[in-house]
CSV table of C-alpha atoms in Angstrom, one decimal:
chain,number,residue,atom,x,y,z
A,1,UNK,CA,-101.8,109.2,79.2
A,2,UNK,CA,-100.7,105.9,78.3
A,3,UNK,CA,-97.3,103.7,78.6
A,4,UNK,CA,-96.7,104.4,82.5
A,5,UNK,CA,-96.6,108.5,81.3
A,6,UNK,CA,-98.5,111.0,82.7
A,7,UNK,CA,-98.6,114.9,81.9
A,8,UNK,CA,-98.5,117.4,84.7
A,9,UNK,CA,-98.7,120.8,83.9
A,10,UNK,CA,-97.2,120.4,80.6
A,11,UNK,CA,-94.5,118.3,81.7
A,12,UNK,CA,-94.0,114.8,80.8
A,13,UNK,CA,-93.4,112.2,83.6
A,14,UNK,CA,-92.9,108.3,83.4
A,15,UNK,CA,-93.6,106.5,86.3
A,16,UNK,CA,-93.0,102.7,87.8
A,17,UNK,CA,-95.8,101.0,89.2
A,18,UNK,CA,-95.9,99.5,92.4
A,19,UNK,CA,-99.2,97.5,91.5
A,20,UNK,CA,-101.4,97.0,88.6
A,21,UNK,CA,-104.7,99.5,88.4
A,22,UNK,CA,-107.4,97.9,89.0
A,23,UNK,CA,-111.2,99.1,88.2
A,24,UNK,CA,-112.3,102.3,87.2
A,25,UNK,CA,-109.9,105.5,87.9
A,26,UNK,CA,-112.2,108.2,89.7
A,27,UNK,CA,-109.2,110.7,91.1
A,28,UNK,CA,-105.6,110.8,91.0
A,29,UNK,CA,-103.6,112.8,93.8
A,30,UNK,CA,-100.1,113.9,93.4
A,31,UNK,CA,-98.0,114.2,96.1
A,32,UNK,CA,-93.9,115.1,96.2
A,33,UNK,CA,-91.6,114.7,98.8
A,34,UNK,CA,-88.8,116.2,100.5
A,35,UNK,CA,-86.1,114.4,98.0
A,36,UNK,CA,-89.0,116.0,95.1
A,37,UNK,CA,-89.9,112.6,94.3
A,38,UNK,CA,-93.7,112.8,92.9
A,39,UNK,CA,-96.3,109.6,93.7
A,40,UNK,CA,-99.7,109.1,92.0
A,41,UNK,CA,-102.2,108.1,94.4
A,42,UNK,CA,-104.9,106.7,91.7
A,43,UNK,CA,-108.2,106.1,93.5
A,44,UNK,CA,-110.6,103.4,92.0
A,45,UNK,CA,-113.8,101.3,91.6
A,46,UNK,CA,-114.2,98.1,91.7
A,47,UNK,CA,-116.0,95.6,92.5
A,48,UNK,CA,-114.9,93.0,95.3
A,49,UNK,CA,-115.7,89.5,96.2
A,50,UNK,CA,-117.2,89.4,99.9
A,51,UNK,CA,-114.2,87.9,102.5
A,52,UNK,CA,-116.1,86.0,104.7
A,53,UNK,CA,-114.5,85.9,108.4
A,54,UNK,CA,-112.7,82.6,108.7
A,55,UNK,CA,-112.1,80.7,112.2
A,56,UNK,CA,-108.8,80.0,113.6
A,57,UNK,CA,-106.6,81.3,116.3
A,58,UNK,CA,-107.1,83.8,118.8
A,59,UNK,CA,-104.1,85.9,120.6
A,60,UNK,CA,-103.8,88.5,122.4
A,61,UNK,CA,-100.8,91.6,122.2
A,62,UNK,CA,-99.4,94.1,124.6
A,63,UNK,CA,-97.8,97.0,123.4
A,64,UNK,CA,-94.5,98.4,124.9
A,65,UNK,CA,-91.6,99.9,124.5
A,66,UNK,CA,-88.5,97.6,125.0
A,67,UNK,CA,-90.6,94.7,123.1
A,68,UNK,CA,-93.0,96.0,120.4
A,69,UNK,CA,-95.6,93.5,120.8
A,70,UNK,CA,-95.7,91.0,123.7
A,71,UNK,CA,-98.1,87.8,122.9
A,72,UNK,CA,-100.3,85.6,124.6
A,73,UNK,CA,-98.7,82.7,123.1
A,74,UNK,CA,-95.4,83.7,124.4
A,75,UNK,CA,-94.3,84.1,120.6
A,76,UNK,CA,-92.8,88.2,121.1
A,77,UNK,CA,-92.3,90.4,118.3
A,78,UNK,CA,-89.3,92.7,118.4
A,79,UNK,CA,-89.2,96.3,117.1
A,80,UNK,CA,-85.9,97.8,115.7
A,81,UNK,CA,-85.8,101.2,116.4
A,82,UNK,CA,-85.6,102.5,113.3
A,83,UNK,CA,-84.6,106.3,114.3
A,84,UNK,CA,-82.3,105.0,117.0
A,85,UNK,CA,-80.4,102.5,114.3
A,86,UNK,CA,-79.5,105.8,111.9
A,87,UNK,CA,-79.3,108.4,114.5
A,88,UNK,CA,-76.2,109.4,114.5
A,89,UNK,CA,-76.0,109.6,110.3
A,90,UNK,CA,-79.0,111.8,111.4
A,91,UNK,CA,-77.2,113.5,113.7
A,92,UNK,CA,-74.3,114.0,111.7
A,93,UNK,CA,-76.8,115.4,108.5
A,94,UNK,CA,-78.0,117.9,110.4
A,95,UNK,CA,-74.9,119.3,111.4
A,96,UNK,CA,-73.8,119.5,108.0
A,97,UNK,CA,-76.6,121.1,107.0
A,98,UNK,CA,-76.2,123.8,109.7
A,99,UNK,CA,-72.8,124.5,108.4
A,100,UNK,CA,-73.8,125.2,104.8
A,101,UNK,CA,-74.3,128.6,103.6
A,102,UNK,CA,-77.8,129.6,103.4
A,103,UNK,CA,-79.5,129.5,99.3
A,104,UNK,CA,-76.1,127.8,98.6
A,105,UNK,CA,-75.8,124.3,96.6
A,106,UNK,CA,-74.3,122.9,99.1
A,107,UNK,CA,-77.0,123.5,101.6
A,108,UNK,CA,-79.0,122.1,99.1
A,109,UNK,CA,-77.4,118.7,98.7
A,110,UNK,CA,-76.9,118.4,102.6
A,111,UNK,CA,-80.9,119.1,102.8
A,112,UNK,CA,-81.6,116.2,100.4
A,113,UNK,CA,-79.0,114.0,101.9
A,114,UNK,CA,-80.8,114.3,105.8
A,115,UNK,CA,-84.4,114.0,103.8
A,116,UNK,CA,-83.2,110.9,102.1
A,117,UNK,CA,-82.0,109.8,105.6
A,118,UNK,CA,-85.1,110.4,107.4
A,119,UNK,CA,-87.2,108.6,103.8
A,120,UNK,CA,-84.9,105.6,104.2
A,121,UNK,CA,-85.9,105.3,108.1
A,122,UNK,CA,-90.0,105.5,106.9
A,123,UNK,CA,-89.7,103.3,104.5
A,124,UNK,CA,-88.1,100.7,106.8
A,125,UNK,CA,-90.7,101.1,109.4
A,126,UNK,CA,-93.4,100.7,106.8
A,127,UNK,CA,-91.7,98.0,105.4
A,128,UNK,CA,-91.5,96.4,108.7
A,129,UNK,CA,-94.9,97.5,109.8
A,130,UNK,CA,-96.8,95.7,107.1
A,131,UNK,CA,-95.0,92.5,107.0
A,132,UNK,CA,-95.8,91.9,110.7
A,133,UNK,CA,-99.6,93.3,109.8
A,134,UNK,CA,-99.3,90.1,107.0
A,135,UNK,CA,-97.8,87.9,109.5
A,136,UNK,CA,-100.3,88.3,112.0
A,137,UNK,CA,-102.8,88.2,109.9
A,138,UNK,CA,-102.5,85.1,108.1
A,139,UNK,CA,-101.7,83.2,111.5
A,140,UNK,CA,-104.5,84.6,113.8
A,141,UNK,CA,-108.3,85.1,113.0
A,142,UNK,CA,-109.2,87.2,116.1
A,143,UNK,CA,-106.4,89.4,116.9
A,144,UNK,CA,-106.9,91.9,120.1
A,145,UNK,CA,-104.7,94.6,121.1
A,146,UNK,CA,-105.2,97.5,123.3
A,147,UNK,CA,-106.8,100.8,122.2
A,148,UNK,CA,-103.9,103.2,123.6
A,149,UNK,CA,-103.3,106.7,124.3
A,150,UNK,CA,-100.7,107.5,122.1
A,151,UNK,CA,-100.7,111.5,122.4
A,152,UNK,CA,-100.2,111.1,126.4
A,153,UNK,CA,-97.9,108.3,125.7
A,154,UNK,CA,-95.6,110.7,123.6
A,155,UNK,CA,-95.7,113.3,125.7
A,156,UNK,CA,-94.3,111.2,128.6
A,157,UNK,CA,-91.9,108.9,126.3
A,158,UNK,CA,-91.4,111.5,123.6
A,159,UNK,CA,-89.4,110.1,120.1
A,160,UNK,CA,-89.6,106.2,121.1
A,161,UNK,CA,-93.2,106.3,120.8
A,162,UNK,CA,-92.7,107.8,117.2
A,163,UNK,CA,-90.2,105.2,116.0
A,164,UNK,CA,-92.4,102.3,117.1
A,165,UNK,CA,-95.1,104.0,114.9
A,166,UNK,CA,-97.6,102.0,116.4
A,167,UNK,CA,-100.8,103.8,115.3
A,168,UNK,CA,-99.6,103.4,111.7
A,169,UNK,CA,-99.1,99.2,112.8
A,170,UNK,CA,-102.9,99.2,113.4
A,171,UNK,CA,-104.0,101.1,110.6
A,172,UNK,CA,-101.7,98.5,108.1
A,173,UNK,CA,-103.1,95.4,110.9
A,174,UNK,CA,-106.6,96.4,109.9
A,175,UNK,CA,-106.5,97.0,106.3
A,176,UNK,CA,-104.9,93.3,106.1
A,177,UNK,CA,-107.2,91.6,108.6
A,178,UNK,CA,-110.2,93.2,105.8
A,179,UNK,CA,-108.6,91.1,103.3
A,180,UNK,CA,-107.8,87.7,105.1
A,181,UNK,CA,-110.8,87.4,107.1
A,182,UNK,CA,-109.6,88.0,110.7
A,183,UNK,CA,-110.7,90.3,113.4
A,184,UNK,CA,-109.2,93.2,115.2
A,185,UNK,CA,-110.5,93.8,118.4
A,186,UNK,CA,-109.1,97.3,120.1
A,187,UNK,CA,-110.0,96.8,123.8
A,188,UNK,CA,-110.1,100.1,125.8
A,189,UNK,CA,-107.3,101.6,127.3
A,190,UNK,CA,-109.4,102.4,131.0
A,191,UNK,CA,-109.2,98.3,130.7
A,192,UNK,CA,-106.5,97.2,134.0
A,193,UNK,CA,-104.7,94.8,131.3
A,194,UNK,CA,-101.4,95.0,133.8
A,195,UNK,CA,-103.3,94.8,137.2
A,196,UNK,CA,-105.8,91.3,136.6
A,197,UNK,CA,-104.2,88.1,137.8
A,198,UNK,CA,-104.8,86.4,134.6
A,199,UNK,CA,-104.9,83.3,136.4
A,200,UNK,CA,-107.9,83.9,139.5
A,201,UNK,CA,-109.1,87.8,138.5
A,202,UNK,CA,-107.7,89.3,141.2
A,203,UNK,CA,-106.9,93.0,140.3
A,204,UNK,CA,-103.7,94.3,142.4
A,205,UNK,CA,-104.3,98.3,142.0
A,206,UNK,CA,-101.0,98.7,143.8
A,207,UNK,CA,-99.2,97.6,140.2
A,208,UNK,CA,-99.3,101.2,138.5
A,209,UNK,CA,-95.3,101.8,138.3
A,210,UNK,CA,-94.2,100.7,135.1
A,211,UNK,CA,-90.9,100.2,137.0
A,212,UNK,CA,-92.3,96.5,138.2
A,213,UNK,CA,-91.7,94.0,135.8
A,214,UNK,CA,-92.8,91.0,137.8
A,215,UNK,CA,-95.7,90.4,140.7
A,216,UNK,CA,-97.5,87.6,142.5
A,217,UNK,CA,-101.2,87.4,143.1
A,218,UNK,CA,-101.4,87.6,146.7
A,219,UNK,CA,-104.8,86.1,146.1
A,220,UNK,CA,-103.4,82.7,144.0
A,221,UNK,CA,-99.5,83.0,144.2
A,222,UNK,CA,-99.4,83.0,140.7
A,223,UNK,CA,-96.0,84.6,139.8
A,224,UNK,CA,-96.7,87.0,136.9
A,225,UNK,CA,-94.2,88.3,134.0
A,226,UNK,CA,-96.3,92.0,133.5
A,227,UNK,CA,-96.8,92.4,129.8
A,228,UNK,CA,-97.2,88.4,129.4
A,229,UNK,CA,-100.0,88.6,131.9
A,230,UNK,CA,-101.0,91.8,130.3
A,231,UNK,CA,-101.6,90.0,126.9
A,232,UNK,CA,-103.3,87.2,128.3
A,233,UNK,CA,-105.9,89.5,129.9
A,234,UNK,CA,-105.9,91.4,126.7
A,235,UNK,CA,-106.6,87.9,124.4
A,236,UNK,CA,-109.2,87.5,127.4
A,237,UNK,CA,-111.4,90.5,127.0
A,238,UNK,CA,-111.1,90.4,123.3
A,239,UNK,CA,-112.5,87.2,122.8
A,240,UNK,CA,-115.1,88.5,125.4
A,241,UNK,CA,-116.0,91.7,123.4
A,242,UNK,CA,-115.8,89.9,120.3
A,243,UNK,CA,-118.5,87.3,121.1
A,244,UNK,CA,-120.3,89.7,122.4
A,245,UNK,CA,-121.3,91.2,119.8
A,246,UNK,CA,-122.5,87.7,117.7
């Protein structure tokens, strides 16, 4: 139907566009959320001009936990921890919630008011997500990060691995890196990123406890900050892999 209206299942619904279609419509999904919000999903044709892969600046990122993304360049990027910030209104939500008397209206409005809770932390972290993805993207034209396992990550940091959301960052970093013309290189996560002197090679296979923040190459007497020598290597075999392959 026309005029931002659409009929589902006999019922009228007007709806605000968050973009212009563009192309031809070939299928429409409809979701609905916990709040019963309902999104259109249209998926369409069209045809797009060829982005040709641009030159430019290459850098390198290590992921962690107390700094989201730690950079070559020494330029950091700082996650706020989106769960942790409303945690106790979460908290607090489901508490309520407890309390209410099951099939009740009450239980009902303290049900909607922990979904819009955990909605407004999503939509923060997306929000967050692809403005650094746009960021990064227009700045860099090789970009490499490290291919991580986030399922044993998880299981050993548990919810902090959730709230960075950082397999959802490199979805959003390679759907933008399509349109600009840069290049995401995932090196592999067997890759001693930590343990490589960035400065001679040396690998010190002593470093494995997270615990140690700081080393020197017995080899060079470099003095190393860990994730900054981490995303050096990183930067290091990206650029390695990524010419590789020309």
């Amino acid at each position: 139907m026309g005029g931002n209206v659409i009929r589902i299942a006999n019922q009228k619904y007007r709806y605000f566009k968050s973009r212009d279609i563009d192309g031809k419509v070939k299928t429409v999904t409809i979701k609905r959320d916990a709040l019963g919000d309902i999104y259109l999903y249209f998926s369409c044709e069209t045809n797009e001009n060829e982005v040709l892969t641009r030159t430019g600046e290459s850098v390198g990122f290590d992921f962690g936990l107390k700094i989201f993304l730690t950079g070559s360049e020494r330029k950091n990027i700082i996650s706020p921890l989106f769960f942790k910030q409303n945690a106790k209104l979460i908290v607090k939500a489901n508490r309520n919630l407890s309390r209410k008397q099951k099939a009740s209206n009450n239980r009902q409005k303290a049900r909607l008011n922990l979904a819009r809770l955990h909605k407004k932390v999503t939509n923060m972290r997306r929000d967050f997500h692809w403005k650094t993805a746009q960021y990064l993207t227009g700045k860099y034209a090789l970009i490499s990060i490290e291919n991580l396992n986030l399922k044993a990550m998880q299981k050993r940091f548990g919810r902090k691995i959730s709230d960075l959301g950082f397999a959802d960052f490199v979805n959003k970093l390679k759907y933008e890196t399509q349109k600009a013309g840069s290049n995401v290189v995932e090196v592999g996560n067997f890759f001693p990123s930590s343990q490589l002197c960035s400065n001679c090679g040396y690998q010190n296979k002593e470093l494995k406890e997270l615990r140690i923040r700081e080393w020197t190459c017995p080899k060079c007497g470099k003095h190393h900050d860990r994730d900054l020598n981490a995303a050096i290597n990183i930067k290091k075999e990206g650029e390695r892999i990524f010419f590789s392959r020309k």
